[in-house]
PDB file of C-alpha atoms and ligand atoms in Angstrom:
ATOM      1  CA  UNK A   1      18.769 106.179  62.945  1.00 45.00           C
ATOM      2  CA  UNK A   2      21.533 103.651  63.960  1.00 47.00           C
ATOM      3  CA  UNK A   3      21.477 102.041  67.165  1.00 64.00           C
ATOM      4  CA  UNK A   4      25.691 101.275  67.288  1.00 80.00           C
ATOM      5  CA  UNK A   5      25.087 104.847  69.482  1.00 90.00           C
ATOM      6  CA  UNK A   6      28.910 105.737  68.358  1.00 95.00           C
ATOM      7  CA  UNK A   7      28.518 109.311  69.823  1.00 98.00           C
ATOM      8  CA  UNK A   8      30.690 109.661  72.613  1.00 98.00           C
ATOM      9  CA  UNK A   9      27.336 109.834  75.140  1.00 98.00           C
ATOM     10  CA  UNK A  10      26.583 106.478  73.451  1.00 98.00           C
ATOM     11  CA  UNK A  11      30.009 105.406  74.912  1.00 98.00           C
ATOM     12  CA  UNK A  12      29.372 107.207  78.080  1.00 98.00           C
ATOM     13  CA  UNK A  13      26.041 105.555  78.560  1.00 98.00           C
ATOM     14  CA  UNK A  14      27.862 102.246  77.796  1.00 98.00           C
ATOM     15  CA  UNK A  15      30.119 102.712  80.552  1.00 97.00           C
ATOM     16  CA  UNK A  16      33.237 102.874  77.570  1.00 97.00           C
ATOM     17  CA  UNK A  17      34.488 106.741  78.599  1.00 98.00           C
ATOM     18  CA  UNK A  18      33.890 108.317  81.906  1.00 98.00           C
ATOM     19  CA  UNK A  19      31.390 110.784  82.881  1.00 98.00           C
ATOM     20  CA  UNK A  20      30.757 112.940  86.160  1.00 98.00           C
ATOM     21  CA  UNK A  21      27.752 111.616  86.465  1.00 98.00           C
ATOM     22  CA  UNK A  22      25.212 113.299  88.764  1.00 98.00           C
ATOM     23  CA  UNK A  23      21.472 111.414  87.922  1.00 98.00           C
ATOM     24  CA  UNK A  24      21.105 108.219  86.429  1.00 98.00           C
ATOM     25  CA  UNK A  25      17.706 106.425  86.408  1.00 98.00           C
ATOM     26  CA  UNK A  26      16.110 103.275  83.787  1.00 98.00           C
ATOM     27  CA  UNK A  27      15.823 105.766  81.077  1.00 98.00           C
ATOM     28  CA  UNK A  28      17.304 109.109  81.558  1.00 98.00           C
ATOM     29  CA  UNK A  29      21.614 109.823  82.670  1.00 98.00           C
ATOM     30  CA  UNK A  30      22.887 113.258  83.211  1.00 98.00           C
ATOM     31  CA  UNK A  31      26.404 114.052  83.969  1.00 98.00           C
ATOM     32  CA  UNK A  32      28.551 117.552  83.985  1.00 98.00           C
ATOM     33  CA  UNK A  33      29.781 118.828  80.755  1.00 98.00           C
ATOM     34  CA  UNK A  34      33.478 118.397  79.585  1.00 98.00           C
ATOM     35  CA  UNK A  35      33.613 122.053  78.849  1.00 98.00           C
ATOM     36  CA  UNK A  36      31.588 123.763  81.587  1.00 98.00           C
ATOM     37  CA  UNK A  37      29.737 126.869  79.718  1.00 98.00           C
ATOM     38  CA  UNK A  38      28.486 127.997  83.168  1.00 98.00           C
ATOM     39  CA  UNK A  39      29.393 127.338  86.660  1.00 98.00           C
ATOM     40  CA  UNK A  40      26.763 124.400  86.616  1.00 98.00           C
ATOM     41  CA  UNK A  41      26.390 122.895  83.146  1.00 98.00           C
ATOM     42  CA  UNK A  42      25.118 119.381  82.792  1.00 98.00           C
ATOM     43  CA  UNK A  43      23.688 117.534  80.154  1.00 99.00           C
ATOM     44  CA  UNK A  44      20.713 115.340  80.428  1.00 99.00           C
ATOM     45  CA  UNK A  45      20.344 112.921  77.759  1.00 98.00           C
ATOM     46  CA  UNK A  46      17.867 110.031  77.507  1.00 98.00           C
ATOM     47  CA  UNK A  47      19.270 106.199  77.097  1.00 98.00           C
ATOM     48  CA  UNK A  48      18.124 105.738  74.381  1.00 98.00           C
ATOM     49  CA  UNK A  49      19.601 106.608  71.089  1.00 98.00           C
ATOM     50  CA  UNK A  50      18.062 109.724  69.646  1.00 98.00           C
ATOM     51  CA  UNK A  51      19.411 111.944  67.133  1.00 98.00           C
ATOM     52  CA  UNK A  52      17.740 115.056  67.976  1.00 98.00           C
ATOM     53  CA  UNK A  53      14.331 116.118  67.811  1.00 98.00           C
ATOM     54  CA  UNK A  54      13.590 115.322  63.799  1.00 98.00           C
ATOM     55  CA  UNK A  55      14.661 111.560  65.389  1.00 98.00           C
ATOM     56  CA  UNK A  56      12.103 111.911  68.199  1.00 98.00           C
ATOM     57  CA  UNK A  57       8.859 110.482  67.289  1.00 98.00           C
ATOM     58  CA  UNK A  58       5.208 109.781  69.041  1.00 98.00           C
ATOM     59  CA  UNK A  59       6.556 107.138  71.390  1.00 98.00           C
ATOM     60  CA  UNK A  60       9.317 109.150  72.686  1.00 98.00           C
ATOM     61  CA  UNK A  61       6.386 111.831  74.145  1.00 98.00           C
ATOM     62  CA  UNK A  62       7.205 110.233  77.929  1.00 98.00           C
ATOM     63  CA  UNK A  63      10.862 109.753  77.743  1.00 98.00           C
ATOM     64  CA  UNK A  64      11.250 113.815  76.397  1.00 98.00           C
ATOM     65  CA  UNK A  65       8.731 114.750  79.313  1.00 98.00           C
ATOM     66  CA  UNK A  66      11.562 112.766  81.450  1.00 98.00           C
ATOM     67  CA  UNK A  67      14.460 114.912  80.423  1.00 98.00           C
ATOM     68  CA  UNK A  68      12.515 117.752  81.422  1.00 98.00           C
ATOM     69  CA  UNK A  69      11.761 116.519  84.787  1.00 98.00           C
ATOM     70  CA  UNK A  70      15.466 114.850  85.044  1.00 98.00           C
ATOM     71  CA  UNK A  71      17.218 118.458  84.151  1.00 98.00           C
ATOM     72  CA  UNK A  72      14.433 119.792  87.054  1.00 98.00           C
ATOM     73  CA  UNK A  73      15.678 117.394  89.483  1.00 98.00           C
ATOM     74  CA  UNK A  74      19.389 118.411  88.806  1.00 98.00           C
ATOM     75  CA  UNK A  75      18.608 122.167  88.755  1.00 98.00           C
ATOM     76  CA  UNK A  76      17.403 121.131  92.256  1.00 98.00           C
ATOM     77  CA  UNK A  77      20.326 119.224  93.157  1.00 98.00           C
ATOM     78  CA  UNK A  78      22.830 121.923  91.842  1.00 98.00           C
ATOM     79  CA  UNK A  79      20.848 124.620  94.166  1.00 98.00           C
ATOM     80  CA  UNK A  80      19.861 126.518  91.094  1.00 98.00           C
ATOM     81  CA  UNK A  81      16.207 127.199  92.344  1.00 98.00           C
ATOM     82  CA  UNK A  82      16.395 130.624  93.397  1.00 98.00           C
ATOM     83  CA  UNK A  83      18.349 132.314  90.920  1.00 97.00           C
ATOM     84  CA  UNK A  84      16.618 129.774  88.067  1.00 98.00           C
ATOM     85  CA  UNK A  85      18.443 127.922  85.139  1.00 98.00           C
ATOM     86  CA  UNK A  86      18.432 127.754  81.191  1.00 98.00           C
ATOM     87  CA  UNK A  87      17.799 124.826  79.516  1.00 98.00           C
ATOM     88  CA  UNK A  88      18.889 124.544  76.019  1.00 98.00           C
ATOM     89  CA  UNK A  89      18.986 121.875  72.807  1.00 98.00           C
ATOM     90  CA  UNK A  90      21.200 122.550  70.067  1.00 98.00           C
ATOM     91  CA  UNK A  91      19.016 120.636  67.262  1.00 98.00           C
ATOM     92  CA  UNK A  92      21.200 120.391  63.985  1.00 98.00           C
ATOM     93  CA  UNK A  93      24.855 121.435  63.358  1.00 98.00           C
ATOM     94  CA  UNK A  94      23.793 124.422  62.209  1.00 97.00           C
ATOM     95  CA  UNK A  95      23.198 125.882  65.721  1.00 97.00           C
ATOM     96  CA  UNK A  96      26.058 124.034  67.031  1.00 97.00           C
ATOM     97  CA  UNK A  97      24.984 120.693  67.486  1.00 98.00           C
ATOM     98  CA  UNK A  98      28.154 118.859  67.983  1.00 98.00           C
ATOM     99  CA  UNK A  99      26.960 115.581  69.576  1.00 98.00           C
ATOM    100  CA  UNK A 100      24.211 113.717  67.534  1.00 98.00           C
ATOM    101  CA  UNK A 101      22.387 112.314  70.444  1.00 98.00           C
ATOM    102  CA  UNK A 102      19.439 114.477  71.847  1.00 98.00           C
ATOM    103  CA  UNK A 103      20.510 116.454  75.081  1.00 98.00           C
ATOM    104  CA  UNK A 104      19.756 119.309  77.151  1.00 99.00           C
ATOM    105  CA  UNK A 105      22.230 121.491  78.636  1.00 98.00           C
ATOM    106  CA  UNK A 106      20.763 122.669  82.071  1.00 99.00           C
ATOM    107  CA  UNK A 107      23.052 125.995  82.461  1.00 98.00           C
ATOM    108  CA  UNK A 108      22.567 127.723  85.985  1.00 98.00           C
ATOM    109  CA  UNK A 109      24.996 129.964  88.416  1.00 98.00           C
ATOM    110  CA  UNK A 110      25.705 133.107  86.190  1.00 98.00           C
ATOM    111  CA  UNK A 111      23.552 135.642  84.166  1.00 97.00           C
ATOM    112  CA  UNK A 112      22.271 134.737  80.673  1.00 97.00           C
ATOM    113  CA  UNK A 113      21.648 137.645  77.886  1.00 97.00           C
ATOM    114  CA  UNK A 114      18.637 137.780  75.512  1.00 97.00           C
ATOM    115  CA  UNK A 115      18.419 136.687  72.696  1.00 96.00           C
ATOM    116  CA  UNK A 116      20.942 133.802  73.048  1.00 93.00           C
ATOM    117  CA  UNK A 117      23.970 134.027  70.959  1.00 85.00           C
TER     118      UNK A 117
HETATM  119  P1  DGP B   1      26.250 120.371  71.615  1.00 62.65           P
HETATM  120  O1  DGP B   1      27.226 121.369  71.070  1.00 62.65           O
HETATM  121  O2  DGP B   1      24.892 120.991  71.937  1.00 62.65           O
HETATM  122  O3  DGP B   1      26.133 119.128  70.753  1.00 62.65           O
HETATM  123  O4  DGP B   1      26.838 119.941  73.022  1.00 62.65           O
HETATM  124  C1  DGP B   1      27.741 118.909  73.186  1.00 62.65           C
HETATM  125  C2  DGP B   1      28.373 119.087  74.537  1.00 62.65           C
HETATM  126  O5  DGP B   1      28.985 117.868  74.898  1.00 62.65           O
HETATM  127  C3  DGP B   1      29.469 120.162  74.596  1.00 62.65           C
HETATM  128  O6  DGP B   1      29.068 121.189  75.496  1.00 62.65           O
HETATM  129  C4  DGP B   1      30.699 119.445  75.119  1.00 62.65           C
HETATM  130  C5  DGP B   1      30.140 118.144  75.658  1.00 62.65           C
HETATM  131  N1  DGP B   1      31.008 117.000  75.497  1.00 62.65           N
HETATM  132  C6  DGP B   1      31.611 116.573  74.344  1.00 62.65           C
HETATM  133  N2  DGP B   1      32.305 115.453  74.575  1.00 62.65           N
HETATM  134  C7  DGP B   1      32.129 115.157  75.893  1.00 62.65           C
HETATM  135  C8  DGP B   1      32.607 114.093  76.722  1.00 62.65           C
HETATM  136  O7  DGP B   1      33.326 113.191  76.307  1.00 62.65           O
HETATM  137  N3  DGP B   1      32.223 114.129  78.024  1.00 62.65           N
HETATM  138  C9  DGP B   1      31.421 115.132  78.531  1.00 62.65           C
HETATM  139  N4  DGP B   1      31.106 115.054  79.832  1.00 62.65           N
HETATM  140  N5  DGP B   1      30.951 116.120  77.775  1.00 62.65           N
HETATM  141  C10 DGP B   1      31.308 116.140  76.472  1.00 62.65           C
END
């Protein structure tokens, strides 16, 4: 993995683009997504540069476990406990990974089908 981080969230985390942010703490920054999939969509990505989960090793076991609880404190925030949320990670381009550092997309204020798409 390179650490230049020249995804866009790279730049976003660097403060180079803009971002609606709506949680930021040491390790973890969410902000809304540029093309809203949902009513709330926002993606929750850790600091730190991570490809996607084949990147993620043994000593990322806390910061994932932070994502989780990040995209539970912004379900929170966005009002989403009632009617509940979906989290999703495209991992690889092949399911539509378009952004090579690790995210989840906390989706909430609509119905979801099953299976996804
Ligand atoms: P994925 O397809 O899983 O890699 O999701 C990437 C998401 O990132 C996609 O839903 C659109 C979003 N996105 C791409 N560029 C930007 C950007 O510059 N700003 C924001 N806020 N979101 C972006």
């Amino acid at each position: 993995m390179s650490d230049t981080n020249d995804t866009v969230f790279g730049k976003i985390i660097r403060g180079e683009l803009p971002s609606e942010k709506v949680y930021e703490d040491d390790d973890v920054l969410a902000f809304r997504d540029l093309h809203p999939a949902a009513p709330t969509h926002i993606l929750v990505i850790p600091k730190k540069h991570i490809v996607d989960l084949f990147d993620a090793g043994e000593e990322d076991e806390a910061l994932l476990g932070k994502l989780m609880l990040a995209a539970r404190k912004v379900a929170i925030q966005e009002g989403l406990e009632e009617d509940g949320f979906r989290l999703v990670i495209n991992n690889g381009a092949g399911v539509g990974q378009t952004v090579f550092h690790i995210h989840v997309h906390v989706l909430g204020g609509r119905s979801f089908s099953w299976p996804p798409g």
